[in-house]
Coordinates of C-alpha atoms in Angstrom, one line a residue:
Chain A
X1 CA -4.7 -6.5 -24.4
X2 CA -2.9 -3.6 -22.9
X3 CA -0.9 -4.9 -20.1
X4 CA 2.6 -4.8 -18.0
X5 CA 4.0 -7.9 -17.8
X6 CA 6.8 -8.9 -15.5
X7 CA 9.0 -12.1 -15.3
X8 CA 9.6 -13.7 -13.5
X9 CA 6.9 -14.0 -10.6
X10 CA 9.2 -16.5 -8.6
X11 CA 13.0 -16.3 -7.9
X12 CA 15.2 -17.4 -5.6
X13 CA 19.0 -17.2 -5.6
X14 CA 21.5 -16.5 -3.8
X15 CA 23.8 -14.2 -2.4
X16 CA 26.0 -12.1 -5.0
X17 CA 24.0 -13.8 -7.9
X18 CA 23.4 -11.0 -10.4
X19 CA 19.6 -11.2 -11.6
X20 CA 17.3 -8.8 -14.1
X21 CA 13.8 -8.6 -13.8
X22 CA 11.9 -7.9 -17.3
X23 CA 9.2 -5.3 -17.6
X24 CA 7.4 -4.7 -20.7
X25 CA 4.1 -2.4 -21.4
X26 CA 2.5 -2.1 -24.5
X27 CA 0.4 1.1 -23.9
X28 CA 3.2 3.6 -25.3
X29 CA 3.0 4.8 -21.8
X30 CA 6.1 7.7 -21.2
X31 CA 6.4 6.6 -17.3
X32 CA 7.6 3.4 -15.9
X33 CA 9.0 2.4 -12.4
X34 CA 9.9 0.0 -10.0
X35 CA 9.1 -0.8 -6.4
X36 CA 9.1 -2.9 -3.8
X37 CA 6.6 -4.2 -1.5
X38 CA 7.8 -4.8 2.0
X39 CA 5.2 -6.0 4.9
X40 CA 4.0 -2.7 7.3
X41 CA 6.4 -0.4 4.7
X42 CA 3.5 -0.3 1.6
X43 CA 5.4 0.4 -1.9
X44 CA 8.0 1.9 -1.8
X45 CA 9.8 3.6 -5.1
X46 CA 13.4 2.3 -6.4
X47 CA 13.7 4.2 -9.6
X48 CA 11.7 5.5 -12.5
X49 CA 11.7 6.6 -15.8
X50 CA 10.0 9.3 -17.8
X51 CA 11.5 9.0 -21.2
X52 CA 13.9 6.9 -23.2
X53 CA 17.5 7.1 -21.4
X54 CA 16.1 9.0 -18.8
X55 CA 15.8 7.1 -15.3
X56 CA 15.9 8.8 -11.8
X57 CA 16.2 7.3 -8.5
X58 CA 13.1 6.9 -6.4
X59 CA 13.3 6.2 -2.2
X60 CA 15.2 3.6 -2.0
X61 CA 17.5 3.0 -5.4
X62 CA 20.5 1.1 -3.1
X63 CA 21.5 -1.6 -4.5
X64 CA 19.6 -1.8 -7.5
X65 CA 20.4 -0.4 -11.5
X66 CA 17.8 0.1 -14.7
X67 CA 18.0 0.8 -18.0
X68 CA 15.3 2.6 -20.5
X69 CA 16.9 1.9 -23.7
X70 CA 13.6 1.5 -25.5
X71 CA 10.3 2.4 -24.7
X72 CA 8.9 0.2 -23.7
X73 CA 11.1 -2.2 -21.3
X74 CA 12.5 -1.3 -18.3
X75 CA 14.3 -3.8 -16.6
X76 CA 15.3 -4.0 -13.0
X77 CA 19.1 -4.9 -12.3
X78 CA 20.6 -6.5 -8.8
X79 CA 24.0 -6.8 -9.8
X80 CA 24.7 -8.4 -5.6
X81 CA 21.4 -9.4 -4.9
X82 CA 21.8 -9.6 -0.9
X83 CA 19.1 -11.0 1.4
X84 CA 17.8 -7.4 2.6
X85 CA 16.3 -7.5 -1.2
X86 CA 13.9 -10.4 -0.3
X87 CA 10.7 -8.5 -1.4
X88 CA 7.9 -8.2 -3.8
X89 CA 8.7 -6.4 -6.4
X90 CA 6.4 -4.4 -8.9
X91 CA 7.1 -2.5 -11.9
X92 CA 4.2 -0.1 -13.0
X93 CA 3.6 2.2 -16.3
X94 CA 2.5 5.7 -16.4
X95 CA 0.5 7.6 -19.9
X96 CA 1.5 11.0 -18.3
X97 CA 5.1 11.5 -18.1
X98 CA 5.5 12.6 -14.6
X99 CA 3.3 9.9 -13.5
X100 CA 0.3 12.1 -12.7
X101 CA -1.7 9.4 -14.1
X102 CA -2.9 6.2 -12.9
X103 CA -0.3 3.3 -12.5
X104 CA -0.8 0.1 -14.7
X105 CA 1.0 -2.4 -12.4
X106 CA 2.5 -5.9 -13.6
X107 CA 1.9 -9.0 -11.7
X108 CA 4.8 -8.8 -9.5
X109 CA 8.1 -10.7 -8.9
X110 CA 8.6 -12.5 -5.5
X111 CA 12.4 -12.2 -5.0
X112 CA 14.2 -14.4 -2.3
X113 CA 17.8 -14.4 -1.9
X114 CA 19.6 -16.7 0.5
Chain B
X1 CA 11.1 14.9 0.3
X2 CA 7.6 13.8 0.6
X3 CA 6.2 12.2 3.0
X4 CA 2.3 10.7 3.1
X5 CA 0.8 9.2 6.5
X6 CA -2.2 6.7 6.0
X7 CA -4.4 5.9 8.8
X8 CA -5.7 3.4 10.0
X9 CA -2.8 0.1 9.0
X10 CA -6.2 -2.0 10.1
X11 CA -10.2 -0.9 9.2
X12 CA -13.1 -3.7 10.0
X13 CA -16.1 -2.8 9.7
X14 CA -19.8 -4.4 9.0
X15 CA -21.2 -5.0 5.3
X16 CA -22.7 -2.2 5.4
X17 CA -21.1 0.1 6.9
X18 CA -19.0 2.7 5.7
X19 CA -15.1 3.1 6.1
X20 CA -13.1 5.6 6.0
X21 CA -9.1 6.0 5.5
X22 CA -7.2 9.1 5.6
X23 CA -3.5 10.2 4.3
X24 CA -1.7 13.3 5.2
X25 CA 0.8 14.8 3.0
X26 CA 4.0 16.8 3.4
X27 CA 4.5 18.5 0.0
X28 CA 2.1 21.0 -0.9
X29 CA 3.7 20.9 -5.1
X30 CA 1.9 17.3 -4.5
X31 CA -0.9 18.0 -7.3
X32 CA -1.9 14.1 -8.1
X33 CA -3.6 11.5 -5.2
X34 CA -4.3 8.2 -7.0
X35 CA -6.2 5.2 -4.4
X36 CA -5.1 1.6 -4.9
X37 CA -6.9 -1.4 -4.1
X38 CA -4.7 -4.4 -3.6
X39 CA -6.6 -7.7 -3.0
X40 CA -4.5 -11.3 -1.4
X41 CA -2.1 -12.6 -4.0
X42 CA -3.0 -9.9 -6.7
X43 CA -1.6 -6.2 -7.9
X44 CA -2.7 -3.0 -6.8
X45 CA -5.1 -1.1 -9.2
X46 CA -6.4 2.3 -9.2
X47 CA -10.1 2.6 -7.9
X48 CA -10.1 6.7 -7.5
X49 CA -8.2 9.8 -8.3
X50 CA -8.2 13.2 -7.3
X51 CA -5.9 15.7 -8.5
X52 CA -5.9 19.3 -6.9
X53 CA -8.2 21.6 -8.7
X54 CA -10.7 19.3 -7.5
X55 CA -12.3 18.7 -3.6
X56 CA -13.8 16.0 -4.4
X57 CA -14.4 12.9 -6.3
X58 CA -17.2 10.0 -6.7
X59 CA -17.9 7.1 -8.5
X60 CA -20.9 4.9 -7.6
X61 CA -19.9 3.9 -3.5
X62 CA -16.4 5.3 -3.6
X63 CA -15.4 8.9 -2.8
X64 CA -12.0 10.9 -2.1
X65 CA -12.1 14.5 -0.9
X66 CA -9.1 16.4 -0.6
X67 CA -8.2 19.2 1.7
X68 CA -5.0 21.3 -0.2
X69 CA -4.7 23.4 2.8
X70 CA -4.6 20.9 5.9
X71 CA -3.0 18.5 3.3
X72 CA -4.9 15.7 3.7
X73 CA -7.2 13.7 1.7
X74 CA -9.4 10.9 2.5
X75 CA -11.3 7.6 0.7
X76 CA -14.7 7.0 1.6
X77 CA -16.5 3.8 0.9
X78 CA -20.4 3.6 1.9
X79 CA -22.6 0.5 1.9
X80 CA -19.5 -1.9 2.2
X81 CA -19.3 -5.3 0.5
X82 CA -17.3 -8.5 1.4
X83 CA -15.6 -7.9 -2.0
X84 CA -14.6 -4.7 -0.6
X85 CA -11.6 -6.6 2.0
X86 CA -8.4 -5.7 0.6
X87 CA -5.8 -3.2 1.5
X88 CA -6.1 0.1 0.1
X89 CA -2.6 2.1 -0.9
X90 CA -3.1 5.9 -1.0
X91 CA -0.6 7.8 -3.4
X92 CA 0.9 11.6 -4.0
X93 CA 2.8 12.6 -7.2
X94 CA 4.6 15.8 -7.9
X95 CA 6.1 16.7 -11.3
X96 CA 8.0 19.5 -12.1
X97 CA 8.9 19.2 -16.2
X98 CA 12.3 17.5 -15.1
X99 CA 11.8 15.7 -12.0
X100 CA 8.7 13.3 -10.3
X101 CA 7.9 12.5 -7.2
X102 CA 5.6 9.4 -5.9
X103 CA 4.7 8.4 -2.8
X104 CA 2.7 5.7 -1.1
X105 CA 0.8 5.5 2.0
X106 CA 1.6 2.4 4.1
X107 CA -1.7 0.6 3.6
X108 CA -4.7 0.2 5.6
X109 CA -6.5 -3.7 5.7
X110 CA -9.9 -3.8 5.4
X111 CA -11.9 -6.4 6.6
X112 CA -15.5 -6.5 5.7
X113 CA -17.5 -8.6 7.9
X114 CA -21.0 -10.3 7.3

């Protein structure tokens, strides 16, 4: 079954905690990203990737690394998680390379850091 | 940087009835305008796309039109359903060979009512 599968969908930690959230897609898809969902802010971008070892920042990168060493993971990296970085996060896989495709979104992680 | 408006943050309307949300953009190299829906609990997933050779779009009792020169483009849903209450996420994507851009639309909530 082609899907993007995120883990995990629950964490809480704390404080300066350094956490990874794993994103796989099995579609061979070229694009993959990351973003967060914040109440009355819809999603908002942290950074995406349009080939292998090729990642960009998206709107709000702060605070946050990736990595695109194969195709198809990308994981997200809060090396100091801090409690502005309570969120929903979603990472979502593109066919076309510049994303002007439709988005294939995983399940979501919900993130709270105390 | 881009910029997309999406109005209105709340829609309810009668089953029945039709609904209408609309999202302005700022970038006119903005060539790709995906529509999420996003139901309670679950991940968004694309219900239209327009991209902007096109005016306009439809699929059974969902339509987007898109205006290139006011920069706007809207989702139109006739003949609403309960199953139709979710928040809708309206997107635009740029891509230039080296760089992407993708932006959401806050969200509108609708509410479908019997």
């Amino acid at each position: 079954e082609a899907q993007v599968t995120q883990n995990p969908r629950y964490l809480i930690t704390v404080t300066g905690k350094k956490l990874t959230v794993t994103c796989s897609q099995n579609m061979n898809h070229e694009y993959m990203s990351w973003y967060r969902q914040d109440p009355g802010l819809g999603l908002r971008q942290i950074y995406y990737s349009m080939n292998v070892e090729v990642t960009d920042k998206g709107d709000v990168p702060e605070g946050y690394k990736v990595s695109r060493k194969e195709k198809r993971n990308f994981p997200l990296i809060l090396e100091s998680p801090s409690p502005n970085q309570t969120s929903l996060y979603f990472c979502a896989s593109s066919l076309s390379r510049g994303g002007q495709s439709p988005l294939h979104f995983g399940n979501g992680t919900r993130l709270t850091v105390t | 940087g881009e910029n997309v408006e999406q109005h209105p943050s709340t829609l309810s309307v009668q089953e029945g009835d039709s609904a209408v949300i609309k999202c302005t953009y700022s970038d006119s190299a903005s060539n790709y305008f995906p529509w999420y829906k996003q139901e309670l609990g679950k991940r968004p997933q694309l219900i239209i796309d327009i991209r902007s050779n096109v005016g306009e779009k439809k699929d059974q009792r969902i339509a987007v039109t898109l205006n290139k020169t006011a920069k706007h483009f809207s989702l139109h849903i006739t003949e609403t359903q309960p199953e139709d209450s979710a928040v809708y996420f309206c997107a635009a994507v740029w891509f230039t060979g080296t760089a992407s851009k993708l932006t959401f639309g806050t969200g509108t909530r609708l509410q479908v009512t019997l």
